[in-house]
Amino acid sequence: MAAERIQQRIDPDLRQEAEAILATQGIKPSQAIILFYTEVKRSRGLPFKPSPVSSSEIPNVRLQKELRDAAKGKGVKTYRNAKELFDSLHS
């Protein structure tokens, strides 16, 4: 049976942390994916009960808007040097 390639986008921090954990177990990322798919097939569903996401992990609406605005440069102040930054904080 020929192997198929799977490509998926994933948050870089999530990938890095998960791969570090897998490495402590001697498991390569590709092996972890095969293990996961094998268990999904065997159990006919997720092989674990997903943990609920805490509200602290979900940005609220205001924070989401501010993050989008910051990414676009809206409301972002720039400073020429550290002194200018600290002077603005104390004024």
Short mmCIF file of C-alpha atoms in Angstrom, two decimals:
data_model
loop_
_atom_site.label_atom_id
_atom_site.label_comp_id
_atom_site.label_asym_id
_atom_site.label_seq_id
_atom_site.Cartn_x
_atom_site.Cartn_y
_atom_site.Cartn_z
CA MET A 1 0.00 0.00 0.00
CA ALA A 2 1.41 3.38 -1.02
CA ALA A 3 1.64 6.04 1.67
CA GLU A 4 -0.21 9.34 1.19
CA ARG A 5 1.09 12.72 2.22
CA ILE A 6 -0.90 14.89 4.64
CA GLN A 7 -0.26 18.62 4.95
CA GLN A 8 -1.82 20.74 7.66
CA ARG A 9 -1.16 24.25 8.94
CA ILE A 10 -0.49 24.41 12.66
CA ASP A 11 0.43 27.13 15.13
CA PRO A 12 4.25 27.20 15.36
CA ASP A 13 4.24 27.38 19.18
CA LEU A 14 1.85 24.42 19.44
CA ARG A 15 3.99 22.41 17.05
CA GLN A 16 7.21 23.22 18.89
CA GLU A 17 5.80 22.36 22.32
CA ALA A 18 4.11 19.17 21.15
CA GLU A 19 7.20 17.98 19.27
CA ALA A 20 9.34 18.59 22.36
CA ILE A 21 6.98 16.41 24.40
CA LEU A 22 6.91 13.72 21.71
CA ALA A 23 10.72 13.75 21.57
CA THR A 24 10.89 12.89 25.27
CA GLN A 25 8.89 9.78 24.40
CA GLY A 26 11.07 8.95 21.40
CA ILE A 27 8.20 9.59 18.98
CA LYS A 28 8.62 11.48 15.72
CA PRO A 29 5.78 13.80 14.60
CA SER A 30 4.96 11.53 11.65
CA GLN A 31 4.73 8.55 14.01
CA ALA A 32 2.41 10.50 16.32
CA ILE A 33 0.08 11.26 13.42
CA ILE A 34 0.01 7.59 12.39
CA LEU A 35 -0.69 6.60 16.03
CA PHE A 36 -3.52 9.12 16.21
CA TYR A 37 -5.15 7.96 12.94
CA THR A 38 -4.77 4.32 13.99
CA GLU A 39 -6.53 4.99 17.29
CA VAL A 40 -9.31 7.00 15.59
CA LYS A 41 -9.93 4.06 13.29
CA ARG A 42 -9.75 1.50 16.11
CA SER A 43 -12.06 3.40 18.48
CA ARG A 44 -14.31 4.78 15.71
CA GLY A 45 -13.91 8.25 17.18
CA LEU A 46 -11.47 10.40 19.05
CA PRO A 47 -9.22 8.24 21.23
CA PHE A 48 -9.54 10.71 24.10
CA LYS A 49 -12.05 13.11 25.60
CA PRO A 50 -11.10 16.66 24.57
CA SER A 51 -10.47 18.99 27.49
CA PRO A 52 -12.68 22.06 27.59
CA VAL A 53 -10.87 25.23 26.60
CA SER A 54 -10.70 27.61 29.51
CA SER A 55 -12.10 31.09 29.01
CA SER A 56 -8.63 32.51 29.69
CA GLU A 57 -7.41 30.79 26.51
CA ILE A 58 -10.04 32.44 24.29
CA PRO A 59 -9.42 36.12 23.54
CA ASN A 60 -12.50 38.21 24.21
CA VAL A 61 -14.07 40.32 21.46
CA ARG A 62 -12.28 43.52 22.54
CA LEU A 63 -8.88 41.82 22.62
CA GLN A 64 -9.50 40.20 19.23
CA LYS A 65 -10.27 43.63 17.74
CA GLU A 66 -7.20 45.19 19.35
CA LEU A 67 -5.00 42.38 18.05
CA ARG A 68 -6.36 42.85 14.50
CA ASP A 69 -5.86 46.63 14.76
CA ALA A 70 -2.31 46.21 16.06
CA ALA A 71 -1.48 43.84 13.20
CA LYS A 72 -2.62 46.59 10.82
CA GLY A 73 -0.58 49.21 12.70
CA LYS A 74 -3.64 51.05 14.04
CA GLY A 75 -3.06 52.73 17.39
CA VAL A 76 0.54 51.56 17.54
CA LYS A 77 2.98 54.10 18.91
CA THR A 78 6.63 53.98 17.96
CA TYR A 79 9.57 55.50 19.77
CA ARG A 80 13.03 56.47 18.56
CA ASN A 81 14.72 55.17 21.71
CA ALA A 82 14.11 53.74 25.18
CA LYS A 83 14.27 57.14 26.90
CA GLU A 84 11.44 58.44 24.70
CA LEU A 85 9.39 55.34 25.56
CA PHE A 86 9.94 55.67 29.31
CA ASP A 87 9.26 59.42 29.22
CA SER A 88 5.88 58.70 27.59
CA LEU A 89 5.06 56.16 30.31
CA HIS A 90 5.70 58.69 33.07
CA SER A 91 3.74 61.55 31.50
#
